[in-house]
């Protein structure tokens, strides 16, 4: 029985690629140095899978930024502003598209389906001249082959690539991106032909958009694309891989009827209903790559249950045609549990990271072939039973408090307009008030202090002193820049979710459980294993300390319950909304303690609210109901004069704008600049927004420093669709990833632009 892995984490067990990328970007190392690190990681990954007995090992899933950007490079679809003149695309052009450069901004970045991973959105139009401009897929296949590993090259499928793209600036929004299929398929044919010539026997096309709600025209594009590719694919085994949700019956029918396709990869963890479609109709002689090992979470697989599922499928598709696989790429999970030295043995026995999931896949394949490792299965069953019965998982008081939430919608008693009036009397802010989103640059010195405190190398007194000094530096800088509502810069936090998780019960933490979010940015999601509560205040000391340093309003900075949920590895033994309500109650306690401590502006970030939106529209209403309700629970008890902010970033918000309004925050700051001010279009279309709103005026994920004039132009575009008295001026997101040499001039220009517009508005009266 064969085994397959959809994709694998690329950062390395100790974030080796992250550090190599940042060293290269900082001009401290060469392109050759970066390529050497990358080659070492690829070699290690291929060898690990081969040694574990995996038959179908993927290649071309490694990326220096993301796989969609790699496809843009392969197709030569470089926007003209980057000055690319043809030939093989090098690092300069590639990273300029991803990060921008001194003279031009980056391309838009958005979430990869409903994950916390991001991709760079292709900008396409009728005039794009596609050309075969990156041979990465072929080069990596040859590289693996030279190491003795025959891999399955993976390409983002042509239809998904186009459906994930957007019309370039200046192109009509109604332009049909699928009309470009005839222009990109010749390049796919070149790649396929080169892979065949290099000796490939299998090829994997990732077509995850098949799980979305697609119309007949979009489904027909898949049929047309693979019919066109059929003759080129002749002689190859072709796997179409889908993931993250069920297929509709129409999408499933389209998939199994595609020309030239040998195998279908299906997510049977998040797509359990797809099994019914398989039972009803599975084409004779085709392969099913059954994704029964979860690529999105870190819980050990219930091997006995998965084996039962596989045996049922085997009876349908045939013994020789069933391949055991992961539900999706393991990119979304941590790398290796072996590196976790501080997790206690009980919790550790409940977990499986990417390396362990590879072993699970192969163990299931062997068991299906009659070579069951009884000791491995017994150990797994013992761990499953331990998790179900462990007293540390359940807290009756928490469950009772969460159950009592039913029956109320937890809205603040006064409407937002009246609250804003009361808040303005207290805060006395100018028109177009300026603020930032929360974090300030995390310097090497600051990281060292936190690291040494965690390792008990410095005392708590010395740690507190160092953090207070950093807060004072950030407060003084903001006052010097004349920012209106200040933040303390979050110097005590390495990661916004990890910080809160460390102080809440029901959470566990890893040492090296890093997961890539975008580019070199990695996060270390907490593990929610049990019921959640707040034993003691989490941020009150730092927020009060910061407020004592200034007479200006100081924001209390919290992460909202939906974001903590969506950016954690969440327990899978109860519905997600139940866990979210528990977190909401814990954050509510913190909000009320901040208010008692004299903090008049409290920001509850819900950066990941949109990210958790189910992929199918039929499931949107239920998710949005409990997600928005969870946010309202956190702040329903504060006074009218306490201003509640929230923040959202890097997702498409236009389709949930009414739910955002229903959150009933006093002020929302929201990403806007990197997505070409897409957010503003919803207000142009007539949506009325009465609360305060700060669409981001510049992209913090690029080192580029915007001019005062550029920011003023952005603010003017906002004023064309939003009332002056509700508009705030702020960056797109937190400043943690930037350097002070970039932050100071950018914020200076932002404040100057706000003052320029205030003067113009005053003179126009």
XYZ file of C-alpha atoms in Angstrom:
765
model
C 0.000 0.000 0.000
C 1.433 3.375 -1.066
C 1.811 6.605 0.914
C 1.963 10.290 -0.087
C 2.663 13.683 1.471
C 0.938 16.721 -0.104
C 3.683 19.159 0.982
C 6.099 19.817 3.850
C 7.183 22.783 6.041
C 10.041 24.663 4.417
C 11.426 26.886 7.193
C 13.412 24.080 8.824
C 13.190 22.677 12.362
C 15.032 25.694 13.827
C 13.807 28.322 11.292
C 17.010 28.036 9.258
C 15.394 29.495 6.121
C 13.985 32.475 8.044
C 17.423 33.508 9.254
C 19.004 32.911 5.855
C 16.352 35.062 4.138
C 16.698 37.924 6.609
C 20.483 37.822 6.376
C 20.214 38.034 2.585
C 17.675 40.874 2.699
C 19.940 42.768 5.109
C 22.844 42.267 2.663
C 24.804 40.312 5.269
C 25.029 37.224 3.076
C 25.029 36.369 -0.616
C 22.495 34.726 -2.897
C 24.775 31.683 -2.948
C 24.633 31.497 0.863
C 20.820 31.582 0.769
C 20.665 28.939 -1.960
C 23.017 26.687 0.000
C 20.771 26.793 3.093
C 17.720 26.109 0.921
C 19.366 23.154 -0.817
C 20.323 21.669 2.552
C 16.753 21.930 3.813
C 15.312 20.376 0.654
C 17.769 17.490 0.793
C 16.942 16.842 4.437
C 13.177 16.851 3.770
C 13.407 14.448 0.819
C 15.696 12.083 2.711
C 13.430 12.116 5.776
C 10.395 11.121 3.719
C 12.309 8.491 1.778
C 13.678 6.976 5.002
C 10.140 6.889 6.445
C 8.992 4.798 3.495
C 6.877 7.418 1.699
C 6.406 6.418 -1.950
C 5.080 9.671 -3.428
C 7.402 12.432 -2.190
C 6.642 15.991 -3.349
C 9.144 18.407 -4.890
C 8.721 22.093 -5.767
C 6.785 22.633 -2.527
C 9.816 24.485 -1.163
C 9.576 28.261 -1.656
C 11.562 31.378 -0.779
C 8.265 33.223 -0.229
C 5.130 31.369 -1.369
C 4.026 28.900 -4.025
C 1.676 31.306 -5.811
C 4.483 33.849 -6.237
C 6.634 30.980 -7.545
C 3.945 30.327 -10.164
C 3.831 34.019 -11.075
C 7.587 33.800 -11.646
C 7.221 30.586 -13.666
C 4.693 32.324 -15.929
C 6.723 35.544 -16.209
C 3.671 37.505 -14.966
C 5.731 40.329 -13.471
C 3.897 43.682 -13.166
C 5.642 46.347 -15.298
C 6.536 48.524 -12.282
C 9.318 46.105 -11.294
C 11.274 46.793 -14.478
C 11.820 43.140 -15.408
C 13.088 42.802 -18.970
C 12.745 39.069 -19.523
C 15.023 36.111 -18.901
C 15.109 33.905 -15.806
C 13.600 35.769 -12.855
C 16.205 36.378 -10.148
C 15.957 37.219 -6.467
C 15.847 41.003 -7.039
C 12.633 40.866 -9.065
C 11.152 38.021 -7.033
C 11.600 39.717 -3.658
C 10.595 43.136 -5.026
C 7.228 41.631 -5.965
C 6.921 40.137 -2.475
C 8.268 42.983 -0.351
C 8.488 46.079 -2.540
C 11.665 48.092 -2.825
C 12.821 51.678 -2.341
C 10.895 52.949 -5.348
C 7.829 50.712 -5.833
C 5.356 48.988 -3.489
C 4.897 45.243 -3.089
C 2.064 43.279 -4.636
C -0.999 42.600 -2.521
C -0.739 39.880 0.122
C -3.752 37.954 1.386
C -4.650 34.829 3.343
C -4.339 31.382 1.760
C -7.952 30.194 1.984
C -8.903 29.938 5.692
C -5.366 29.523 7.055
C -2.898 31.923 8.661
C -0.546 31.396 5.719
C -0.398 34.197 3.131
C 0.301 34.471 -0.576
C 1.177 37.243 -2.998
C -1.823 37.928 -5.241
C -1.035 37.846 -8.998
C -1.940 41.030 -10.918
C -3.179 40.082 -14.374
C -4.827 41.605 -17.413
C -5.280 41.181 -21.169
C -1.891 42.756 -21.948
C 0.285 40.512 -19.752
C 2.918 38.771 -21.865
C 3.429 35.398 -20.263
C 6.732 33.580 -20.731
C 8.519 30.632 -19.133
C 10.664 32.624 -16.713
C 11.442 30.341 -13.772
C 12.630 26.736 -14.141
C 12.395 26.066 -10.402
C 10.000 23.099 -10.694
C 12.281 21.253 -13.110
C 15.473 22.233 -11.302
C 14.192 20.912 -7.969
C 12.984 17.658 -9.532
C 16.467 17.126 -11.009
C 18.078 18.101 -7.703
C 16.104 15.424 -5.841
C 16.779 12.854 -8.548
C 20.516 13.482 -8.258
C 20.160 12.635 -4.554
C 18.488 9.340 -5.451
C 14.923 10.457 -4.675
C 12.340 10.268 -7.464
C 9.750 12.898 -6.525
C 6.314 14.045 -7.620
C 6.747 17.633 -8.890
C 3.967 19.902 -7.585
C 2.523 22.841 -9.521
C -0.248 25.244 -8.562
C -2.914 24.254 -11.072
C -3.635 26.694 -13.917
C -7.290 27.267 -13.029
C -6.663 27.832 -9.313
C -3.828 30.215 -10.201
C -6.191 32.370 -12.248
C -9.043 32.173 -9.731
C -6.669 33.353 -6.983
C -5.490 36.317 -9.096
C -6.944 39.804 -9.435
C -7.224 42.293 -12.309
C -4.154 44.556 -12.359
C -4.492 48.271 -11.675
C -6.139 49.934 -14.645
C -7.820 46.723 -15.811
C -11.601 46.585 -15.625
C -12.762 44.805 -12.473
C -15.133 42.796 -14.673
C -12.233 41.382 -16.702
C -12.456 37.584 -16.881
C -9.227 36.194 -15.452
C -10.169 32.758 -16.791
C -9.959 34.194 -20.318
C -6.175 34.030 -19.818
C -6.176 30.206 -19.722
C -5.160 29.878 -23.396
C -2.204 32.202 -22.688
C -0.819 30.365 -19.658
C -1.396 26.757 -20.726
C 1.448 26.832 -23.316
C 3.871 27.597 -20.462
C 2.456 24.776 -18.353
C 3.021 22.529 -21.371
C 6.680 23.598 -21.540
C 7.141 22.809 -17.843
C 5.387 19.437 -18.177
C 7.488 18.515 -21.224
C 10.722 19.361 -19.387
C 9.635 17.321 -16.354
C 8.848 14.343 -18.579
C 12.215 14.672 -20.291
C 13.901 14.774 -16.878
C 12.288 11.452 -15.965
C 9.213 12.388 -13.917
C 6.539 9.684 -13.866
C 4.000 11.543 -11.699
C 2.958 15.201 -11.517
C 0.714 16.866 -8.910
C -1.485 19.855 -9.700
C -2.823 21.626 -6.624
C -6.330 22.851 -7.478
C -7.677 23.850 -4.058
C -10.211 26.290 -5.521
C -12.303 23.237 -6.442
C -13.579 23.262 -2.830
C -15.059 26.767 -3.208
C -18.567 27.643 -4.380
C -17.911 27.659 -8.122
C -20.354 28.430 -10.927
C -20.703 26.355 -14.080
C -18.398 28.679 -16.050
C -15.631 28.256 -13.482
C -16.076 24.472 -13.362
C -15.990 24.356 -17.155
C -12.571 26.062 -17.025
C -11.139 22.978 -15.261
C -12.607 20.730 -17.929
C -11.193 22.901 -20.717
C -7.758 23.299 -19.130
C -7.070 19.601 -18.599
C -8.528 18.661 -21.987
C -6.006 21.091 -23.510
C -3.165 19.629 -21.426
C -4.145 15.979 -22.061
C -1.793 15.237 -24.944
C 1.158 16.893 -23.185
C 0.416 14.915 -20.022
C 0.318 11.644 -21.940
C 2.777 9.182 -20.381
C 2.570 10.832 -16.958
C 0.441 9.859 -13.980
C -1.483 12.995 -13.057
C -2.707 13.764 -9.512
C -5.181 16.602 -8.932
C -4.956 17.610 -5.272
C -7.741 19.455 -3.418
C -7.885 20.385 0.263
C -9.444 22.374 3.133
C -13.112 21.426 2.601
C -15.685 19.129 0.995
C -16.253 19.182 -2.720
C -19.735 20.019 -3.963
C -21.334 17.295 -6.066
C -20.795 19.485 -9.150
C -17.095 20.008 -8.399
C -16.624 16.310 -7.650
C -18.262 15.355 -10.967
C -16.029 17.847 -12.787
C -12.941 16.473 -11.040
C -13.507 12.792 -11.778
C -14.287 13.533 -15.433
C -11.096 15.545 -16.140
C -9.176 14.284 -19.162
C -5.752 12.745 -18.674
C -6.031 12.572 -14.879
C -4.944 9.427 -13.027
C -5.568 10.259 -9.374
C -7.568 12.511 -7.065
C -6.298 13.866 -3.733
C -9.103 14.622 -1.294
C -9.132 16.147 2.208
C -11.055 13.636 4.322
C -10.421 15.526 7.585
C -12.188 18.806 6.759
C -14.062 17.188 3.885
C -15.735 14.241 5.550
C -18.892 14.564 3.392
C -16.770 13.899 0.305
C -16.664 10.248 1.385
C -20.367 9.992 0.492
C -19.557 11.193 -3.040
C -16.797 8.598 -3.335
C -19.205 5.864 -2.238
C -21.757 6.976 -4.809
C -19.400 7.224 -7.772
C -15.674 6.625 -8.073
C -14.195 6.050 -11.553
C -12.893 2.542 -12.125
C -9.128 2.179 -12.374
C -8.329 5.628 -10.913
C -6.265 6.278 -7.769
C -7.671 7.862 -4.608
C -5.110 9.740 -2.507
C -7.025 9.672 0.777
C -6.115 12.607 3.058
C -6.824 11.064 6.457
C -3.884 12.551 8.415
C -4.620 16.158 9.398
C -2.196 18.663 7.870
C -3.762 21.612 9.715
C -3.427 20.568 13.354
C -0.960 18.953 15.744
C -3.064 16.236 17.347
C -1.929 12.647 16.923
C -4.067 10.784 14.421
C -6.627 8.332 15.778
C -5.024 5.489 13.847
C -7.733 2.932 14.570
C -10.433 5.292 13.293
C -8.416 6.248 10.196
C -7.686 2.615 9.418
C -11.418 1.881 9.525
C -12.067 4.740 7.077
C -9.325 3.499 4.760
C -10.614 -0.078 4.812
C -14.070 1.155 3.820
C -12.544 3.170 0.970
C -10.416 0.235 -0.128
C -13.583 -1.786 -0.706
C -14.792 0.958 -3.073
C -11.692 1.961 -5.058
C -9.685 -1.260 -4.910
C -6.650 -2.320 -2.905
C -4.085 -1.244 -5.495
C -5.699 2.137 -6.136
C -5.793 3.557 -2.605
C -2.932 5.793 -1.419
C -2.712 7.045 2.185
C -2.024 10.787 2.324
C -2.156 13.947 4.396
C -5.274 16.110 4.199
C -3.219 19.017 2.838
C 0.364 20.258 2.932
C 2.068 19.886 6.317
C 3.201 23.501 5.836
C 0.480 24.485 8.309
C 1.822 22.460 11.214
C 5.011 22.546 13.281
C 8.063 20.618 12.059
C 9.182 17.999 14.570
C 8.052 17.020 18.059
C 11.574 15.724 18.791
C 12.671 19.358 19.235
C 10.197 19.904 22.095
C 12.094 19.464 25.353
C 9.740 21.338 27.707
C 6.348 19.807 26.951
C 5.302 17.371 29.647
C 5.063 13.724 28.637
C 1.277 13.480 28.874
C 0.548 16.363 26.485
C 3.432 15.336 24.227
C 1.875 11.886 23.819
C -1.261 13.545 22.388
C 0.648 15.375 19.607
C 2.105 14.787 16.155
C 4.045 17.433 14.217
C 4.979 17.159 10.529
C 7.744 14.587 11.044
C 5.417 12.423 13.148
C 2.598 12.773 10.616
C 4.889 11.376 7.933
C 5.368 8.326 10.174
C 1.590 8.078 10.770
C 0.894 8.101 7.028
C 3.333 5.287 6.427
C 2.090 3.282 9.448
C -1.468 3.447 8.093
C -0.302 2.409 4.621
C 1.576 -0.579 6.042
C -1.375 -1.579 8.240
C -3.645 -1.496 5.213
C -1.195 -3.779 3.425
C -1.304 -6.285 6.277
C 1.919 -5.135 7.984
C 0.390 -3.425 11.014
C 2.839 -2.249 13.682
C 0.861 -3.462 16.710
C 3.067 -1.665 19.244
C 2.715 1.656 17.403
C -1.079 1.303 17.164
C -1.351 0.273 20.831
C 0.703 3.266 21.955
C -1.497 5.525 19.832
C -4.702 4.076 21.329
C -3.327 4.592 24.848
C -2.579 8.264 24.087
C -6.069 8.776 22.591
C -7.660 7.320 25.740
C -5.416 9.430 27.999
C -6.499 12.633 26.283
C -10.201 11.785 26.592
C -9.991 11.031 30.317
C -7.373 13.544 31.540
C -8.719 15.811 34.340
C -6.589 18.715 33.056
C -8.799 18.980 29.957
C -12.061 19.807 31.758
C -12.974 22.743 34.036
C -16.627 22.550 35.096
C -16.791 26.199 36.235
C -15.608 27.392 32.817
C -18.081 25.157 30.996
C -20.923 26.424 33.195
C -19.982 30.092 32.573
C -19.818 29.520 28.803
C -23.167 27.706 28.793
C -24.742 30.669 30.631
C -23.913 32.966 27.690
C -26.862 31.645 25.711
C -29.884 33.908 25.560
C -28.076 37.276 25.346
C -26.421 39.005 22.407
C -24.111 41.000 24.749
C -24.452 44.391 23.080
C -23.435 47.608 24.801
C -26.500 49.493 26.022
C -25.825 52.759 24.119
C -25.492 53.106 20.348
C -22.097 53.863 18.834
C -22.886 57.451 17.855
C -23.726 58.425 21.449
C -20.694 56.548 22.731
C -18.360 58.369 20.331
C -19.722 61.719 21.553
C -19.091 60.731 25.175
C -15.589 59.495 24.326
C -14.676 62.660 22.432
C -15.621 64.796 25.442
C -13.238 62.720 27.525
C -10.381 62.218 25.035
C -10.555 65.590 23.200
C -8.921 64.273 20.000
C -8.321 66.357 16.865
C -9.972 65.686 13.508
C -8.201 62.777 11.745
C -6.608 61.455 14.948
C -3.375 59.523 14.462
C -2.427 56.241 16.104
C -0.493 53.044 15.413
C -1.694 49.474 15.595
C 0.259 48.263 18.623
C 3.740 46.853 18.201
C 6.957 48.788 17.607
C 10.229 47.352 16.216
C 11.543 44.323 18.078
C 15.258 45.081 18.308
C 17.950 42.445 18.798
C 18.581 43.860 22.274
C 14.911 43.552 23.205
C 14.771 39.966 21.960
C 17.919 39.205 23.957
C 16.360 40.555 27.162
C 13.226 38.440 26.734
C 15.268 35.372 25.830
C 17.547 35.730 28.857
C 14.615 36.285 31.213
C 12.916 33.117 29.957
C 16.174 31.239 30.456
C 16.503 32.619 34.028
C 19.734 34.405 33.102
C 18.500 37.790 34.347
C 16.312 38.594 37.362
C 12.678 39.657 37.136
C 13.651 43.104 38.475
C 16.202 43.587 35.695
C 13.711 42.330 33.112
C 10.984 44.732 34.285
C 13.477 47.603 34.304
C 14.574 46.831 30.718
C 10.987 46.582 29.456
C 10.036 49.845 31.202
C 12.974 51.565 29.507
C 11.818 50.257 26.130
C 8.256 51.448 26.774
C 9.567 54.897 27.755
C 11.569 55.060 24.524
C 8.468 54.184 22.471
C 6.248 56.649 24.367
C 8.795 59.472 23.991
C 9.135 58.777 20.264
C 5.371 58.926 19.737
C 5.128 62.182 21.680
C 8.012 63.595 19.650
C 6.184 62.581 16.449
C 2.982 64.150 17.881
C 0.852 61.003 17.557
C -2.521 61.450 19.251
C -3.364 58.041 20.738
C -0.312 56.115 21.879
C 0.656 52.476 22.294
C 3.273 50.998 24.583
C 4.930 49.087 21.725
C 4.422 45.590 23.190
C 8.092 45.037 24.109
C 7.123 42.267 26.550
C 5.547 40.203 23.741
C 7.285 38.061 21.162
C 3.953 37.098 19.610
C 0.493 38.512 20.330
C -1.279 35.152 20.610
C 1.524 33.297 22.349
C 1.760 36.072 24.964
C -1.872 35.698 26.010
C -1.882 31.936 25.739
C 1.020 31.753 28.180
C -1.163 33.431 30.793
C -4.393 31.532 30.203
C -5.167 28.094 31.579
C -5.868 25.304 29.074
C -2.914 26.275 26.864
C 0.415 24.510 26.276
C 3.522 25.926 24.598
C 6.301 24.692 22.400
C 9.954 25.686 22.140
C 10.316 25.147 18.389
C 6.747 24.750 17.164
C 7.215 27.414 14.493
C 4.854 27.722 11.526
C 5.390 29.980 8.503
C 2.903 32.831 8.119
C 4.471 34.630 5.125
C 7.962 35.184 3.776
C 10.339 34.840 6.708
C 7.622 35.561 9.271
C 7.030 32.594 11.562
C 4.584 32.209 14.411
C 4.535 29.708 17.254
C 0.865 28.880 17.784
C -0.136 27.894 21.312
C -1.871 24.558 21.783
C -5.355 24.747 23.299
C -5.775 21.364 24.950
C -8.398 22.117 27.629
C -10.993 24.540 28.969
C -9.765 28.157 29.001
C -9.794 30.679 31.863
C -7.766 33.688 33.084
C -6.088 33.055 36.471
C -4.902 36.678 36.877
C -4.555 40.016 34.982
C -2.290 39.778 31.932
C -1.605 43.296 30.626
C -2.803 45.709 33.302
C 0.639 46.322 34.821
C 2.292 47.200 31.484
C -0.598 49.337 30.215
C -0.813 51.256 33.503
C 2.952 51.749 33.491
C 2.809 53.159 29.963
C -0.156 55.442 30.751
C 1.765 56.878 33.719
C 4.456 58.079 31.306
C 2.164 60.350 29.248
C -0.877 62.595 29.492
C -2.066 61.390 26.066
C -4.459 58.421 25.781
C -2.626 55.091 25.942
C -4.261 52.081 24.311
C -4.563 48.853 26.257
C -3.593 46.137 23.794
C -5.375 42.788 23.744
C -5.839 39.974 21.252
C -9.461 39.057 20.626
C -10.955 35.620 21.225
C -11.515 34.734 17.559
C -7.922 35.591 16.672
C -6.525 33.646 19.627
C -8.650 30.720 18.449
C -7.732 30.948 14.765
C -4.027 31.456 15.458
C -3.745 28.529 17.844
C -3.726 24.781 17.402
C -7.239 24.199 18.724
C -8.562 21.154 20.540
C -10.597 18.989 18.196
C -12.739 17.289 20.848
C -15.396 20.038 21.078
C -16.871 22.597 18.639
C -14.603 25.585 17.961
C -17.284 28.067 19.006
C -17.398 26.594 22.524
C -13.658 27.156 22.921
C -14.041 30.680 21.511
C -16.722 31.596 24.067
C -14.414 30.433 26.863
C -11.611 32.669 25.547
C -14.065 35.579 25.209
C -14.949 35.363 28.891
C -11.255 35.419 29.828
C -10.635 38.519 27.673
C -13.767 40.171 29.151
C -12.197 39.922 32.609
C -9.035 41.608 31.288
C -10.948 44.419 29.535
C -12.817 45.281 32.717
C -9.612 45.262 34.781
C -7.949 47.615 32.280
C -10.898 50.000 32.528
C -10.694 49.949 36.339
C -6.983 50.793 36.047
C -7.804 54.007 34.144
C -7.186 52.860 30.561
C -9.739 54.742 28.451
C -8.891 53.249 25.039
C -8.707 49.463 24.706
C -7.871 47.713 21.445
C -9.071 44.120 21.050
C -7.439 42.845 17.862
C -9.459 40.532 15.667
C -6.906 40.278 12.878
C -7.986 36.726 12.073
C -11.774 37.043 12.162
C -12.104 36.981 8.366
C -9.494 34.240 8.072
C -11.698 31.784 9.946
C -14.638 32.289 7.577
C -15.605 28.873 6.182
C -14.860 28.359 2.516
C -18.486 27.562 1.697
C -21.073 30.343 1.764
C -23.682 28.067 3.316
C -21.554 27.960 6.494
C -20.782 31.712 6.706
C -23.788 32.840 8.743
C -23.237 30.390 11.609
C -19.522 31.196 11.895
C -20.031 34.966 11.760
C -22.798 34.782 14.358
C -20.629 33.147 17.028
C -17.418 34.962 16.036
C -19.003 38.436 16.222
C -20.851 37.460 19.405
C -17.545 36.373 20.980
C -16.061 39.810 20.282
C -19.064 41.616 21.788
C -18.853 39.474 24.937
C -15.356 40.864 25.624
C -16.454 44.493 25.980
C -20.190 44.489 26.689
C -19.644 45.625 30.280
C -17.531 48.794 29.791
C -18.672 52.414 30.220
C -19.730 54.566 27.265
C -16.611 56.699 27.780
C -14.275 53.721 27.282
C -13.358 53.549 23.627
C -13.104 50.015 22.190
C -10.909 49.597 19.117
C -10.377 46.504 17.010
C -7.930 45.752 14.213
C -8.108 43.510 11.137
C -5.515 42.831 8.465
C -4.676 41.117 5.170
C -7.942 39.544 4.153
C -10.819 40.421 1.859
C -13.247 42.209 4.196
C -15.788 43.556 1.733
C -17.944 40.432 1.857
C -18.275 40.568 5.663
C -18.588 44.335 6.147
C -22.047 44.016 7.726
C -20.682 41.561 10.291
C -17.835 43.992 11.018
C -20.428 46.697 11.669
C -22.300 44.227 13.897
C -19.189 43.821 16.085
C -20.171 47.257 17.430
C -16.605 48.447 18.092
C -16.131 52.185 18.545
C -13.156 52.292 16.152
C -11.796 49.763 13.674
C -8.354 49.984 12.080
C -8.073 47.858 8.994
C -5.530 46.967 6.290
C -6.134 48.950 3.130
C -3.021 50.246 1.385
C -1.419 47.019 0.156
C -4.684 45.804 -1.357
C -4.972 48.918 -3.583
C -7.586 50.425 -1.264
C -9.998 47.600 -2.125
C -11.716 48.210 1.226
C -12.842 51.683 0.169
C -14.893 50.260 -2.695
C -17.461 48.913 -0.245
C -18.138 52.449 0.995
C -18.295 53.758 -2.579
C -21.026 51.196 -3.136
C -23.145 52.808 -0.419
C -22.441 50.928 2.805
C -22.922 53.337 5.713
C -20.390 53.077 8.534
C -21.054 55.164 11.634
C -18.218 54.100 13.943
C -14.638 55.338 13.824
C -12.539 53.744 11.096
C -8.861 53.843 10.185
C -8.098 52.232 6.817
C -4.304 51.779 6.761
C -2.434 54.573 4.969
C 0.786 52.660 4.305
C 2.029 49.072 4.050
C 4.198 48.055 6.989
C 5.281 44.768 5.394
C 7.490 46.633 2.947
C 10.701 48.496 3.872
C 9.601 51.311 1.560
C 8.981 54.708 3.248
C 5.920 56.523 1.821
C 6.068 60.275 1.305
C 3.803 62.790 3.047
C 2.157 63.531 -0.303
C 1.438 59.857 -0.981
C -0.172 59.378 2.433
C -2.173 62.613 2.077
C -3.433 61.334 -1.276
C -4.588 58.112 0.389
C -6.375 60.065 3.138
C -8.118 62.204 0.502
C -9.401 59.036 -1.191
C -10.801 57.955 2.166
C -12.423 61.348 2.773
C -14.239 60.968 -0.550
C -16.247 58.052 0.877
C -16.052 58.445 4.681
C -17.171 61.219 7.031
C -14.362 63.415 8.369
C -15.441 62.971 11.976
C -15.058 59.152 11.926
C -11.767 58.818 10.009
C -8.542 57.815 11.797
C -5.021 57.854 10.352
C -2.800 54.821 11.000
C -0.513 52.276 9.313
C -1.882 48.996 7.935
C -0.627 46.841 10.791
C 1.820 46.628 13.714
C 5.438 47.752 13.287
C 7.171 44.762 14.894
C 8.835 43.546 11.678
C 10.257 46.924 10.689
C 13.407 48.778 11.764
C 13.381 52.148 13.558
C 15.202 53.652 10.560
C 12.065 52.879 8.533
C 9.444 53.484 11.219
C 10.477 56.992 12.287
C 10.347 58.681 8.852
C 7.209 56.761 7.845
C 5.312 57.796 10.975
C 6.658 61.333 10.710
C 5.254 61.540 7.170
C 1.966 60.008 8.325
C 1.496 62.645 11.048
C 2.546 65.419 8.651
C -0.066 64.218 6.137
C -2.785 64.231 8.815
C -1.852 67.779 9.863
C -1.791 68.912 6.228
C -5.316 67.580 5.701
C -6.535 69.101 8.997
C -5.290 72.498 7.850
C -6.963 72.099 4.465
C -10.251 71.040 6.078
C -10.122 73.976 8.511
C -9.464 76.504 5.726
C -12.317 75.053 3.644
C -14.893 75.808 6.342
